[in-house]
Coordinates of C-alpha atoms in Angstrom, one line a residue:
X22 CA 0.0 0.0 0.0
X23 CA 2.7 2.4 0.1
X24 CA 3.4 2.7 -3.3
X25 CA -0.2 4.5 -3.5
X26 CA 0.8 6.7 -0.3
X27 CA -1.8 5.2 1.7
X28 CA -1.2 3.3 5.1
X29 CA -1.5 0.0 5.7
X30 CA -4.3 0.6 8.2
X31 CA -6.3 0.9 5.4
X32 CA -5.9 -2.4 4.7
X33 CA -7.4 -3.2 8.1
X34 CA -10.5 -0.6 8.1
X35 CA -11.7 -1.9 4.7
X36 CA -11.2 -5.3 6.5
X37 CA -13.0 -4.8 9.2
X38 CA -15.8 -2.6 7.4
X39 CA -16.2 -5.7 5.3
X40 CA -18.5 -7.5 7.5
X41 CA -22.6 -6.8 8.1
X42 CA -22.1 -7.7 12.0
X43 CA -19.2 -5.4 12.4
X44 CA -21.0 -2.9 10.4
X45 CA -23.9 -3.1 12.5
X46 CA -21.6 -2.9 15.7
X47 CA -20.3 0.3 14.4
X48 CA -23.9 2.1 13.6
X49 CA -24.5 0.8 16.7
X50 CA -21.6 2.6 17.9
X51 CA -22.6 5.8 16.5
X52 CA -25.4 6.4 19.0
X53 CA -22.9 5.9 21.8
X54 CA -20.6 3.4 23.9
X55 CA -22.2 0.1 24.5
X56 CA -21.0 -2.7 26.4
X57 CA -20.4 -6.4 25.0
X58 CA -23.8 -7.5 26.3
X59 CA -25.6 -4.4 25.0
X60 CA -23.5 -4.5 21.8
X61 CA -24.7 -8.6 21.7
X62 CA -28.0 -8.5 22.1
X63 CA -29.5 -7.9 19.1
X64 CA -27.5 -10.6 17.2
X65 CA -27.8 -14.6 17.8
X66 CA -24.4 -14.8 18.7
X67 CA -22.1 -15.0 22.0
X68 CA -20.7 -12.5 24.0
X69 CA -17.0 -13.8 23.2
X70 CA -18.0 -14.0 19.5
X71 CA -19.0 -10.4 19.3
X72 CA -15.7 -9.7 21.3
X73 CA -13.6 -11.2 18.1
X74 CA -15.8 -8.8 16.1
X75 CA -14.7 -5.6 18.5
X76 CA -10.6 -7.0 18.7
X77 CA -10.9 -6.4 14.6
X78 CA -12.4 -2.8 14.9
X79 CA -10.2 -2.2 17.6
X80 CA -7.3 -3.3 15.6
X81 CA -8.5 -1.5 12.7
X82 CA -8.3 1.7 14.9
X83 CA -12.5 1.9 14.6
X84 CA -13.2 1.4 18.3
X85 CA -11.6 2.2 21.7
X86 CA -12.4 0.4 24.5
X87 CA -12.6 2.1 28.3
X88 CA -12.8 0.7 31.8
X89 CA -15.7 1.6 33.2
X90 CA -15.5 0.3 36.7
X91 CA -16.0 -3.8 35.8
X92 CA -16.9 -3.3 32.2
X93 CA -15.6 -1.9 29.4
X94 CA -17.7 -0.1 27.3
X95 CA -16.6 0.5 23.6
X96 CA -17.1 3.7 21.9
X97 CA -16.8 4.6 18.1
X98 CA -13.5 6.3 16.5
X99 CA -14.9 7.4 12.7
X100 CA -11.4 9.2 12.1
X101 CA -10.2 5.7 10.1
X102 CA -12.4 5.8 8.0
X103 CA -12.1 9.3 6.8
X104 CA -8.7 7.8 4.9
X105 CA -11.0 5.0 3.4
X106 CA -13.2 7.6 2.1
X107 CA -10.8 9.6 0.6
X108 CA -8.9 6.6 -1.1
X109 CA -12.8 5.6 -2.6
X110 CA -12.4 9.8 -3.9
X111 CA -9.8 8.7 -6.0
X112 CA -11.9 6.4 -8.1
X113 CA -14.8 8.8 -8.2
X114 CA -13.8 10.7 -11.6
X115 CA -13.6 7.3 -13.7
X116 CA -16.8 6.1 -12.5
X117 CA -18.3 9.6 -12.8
X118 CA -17.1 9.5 -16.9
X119 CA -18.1 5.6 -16.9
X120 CA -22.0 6.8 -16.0
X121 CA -21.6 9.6 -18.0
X122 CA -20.6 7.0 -21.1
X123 CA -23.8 4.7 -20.0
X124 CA -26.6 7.4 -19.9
X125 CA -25.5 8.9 -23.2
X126 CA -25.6 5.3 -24.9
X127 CA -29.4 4.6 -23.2
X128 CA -30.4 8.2 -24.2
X129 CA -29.2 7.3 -27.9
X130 CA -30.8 4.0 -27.8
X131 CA -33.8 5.5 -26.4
X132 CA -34.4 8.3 -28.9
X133 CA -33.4 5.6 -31.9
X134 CA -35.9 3.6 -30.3
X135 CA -38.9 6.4 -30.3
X136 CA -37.6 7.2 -34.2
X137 CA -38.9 3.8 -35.4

């Protein structure tokens, strides 16, 4: 990844952001820290197995975990995936002229379609 100037955390965030549970932890997340159980309880799956899914946000640098007294609530960290976003900007110019190509073919097809 360093060819492209972008750090190998990226790797991780896209990674992580790849799964729909993970995913869901994080939106989750965005309302506020949540403990494992609270974080677990809307999915049919263990405590320890939604602890795996928080290690690989954590690792990806997507959540931070706190001591809260005995538990430790996880909280949302967004800042990672400003790099992802702006490494997806990169690619928006090519599929902006690839649409671009696509609706000017339908609109000819369309108006030789009406000429018939």
């Amino acid at each position: 990844m360093e060819q492209t100037g972008y750090a190998p955390q990226l790797d991780a965030v896209f990674f992580a952001l790849a799964d729909p549970t993970r995913r869901a932890i994080l939106a989750r997340l965005s309302d506020g820290e949540a403990s494992v159980g609270e974080l677990a309880a809307p999915f049919a799956m263990s405590q320890p197995a939604v602890s795996k899914h928080l290690k690989v946000l954590e690792q990806a640098g997507l959540v931070s975990r706190g001591i809260d007294r005995q538990r430790r609530p996880a909280r949302l960290n967004a800042a990672p995936m400003a790099e992802a976003v702006r490494y997806l900007e990169t690619f928006r110019a090519h599929w902006d002229s690839r649409l671009d190509a696509l609706d000017a073919l339908l609109q000819t097809l369309q108006k030789d379609i009406s000429d018939d």
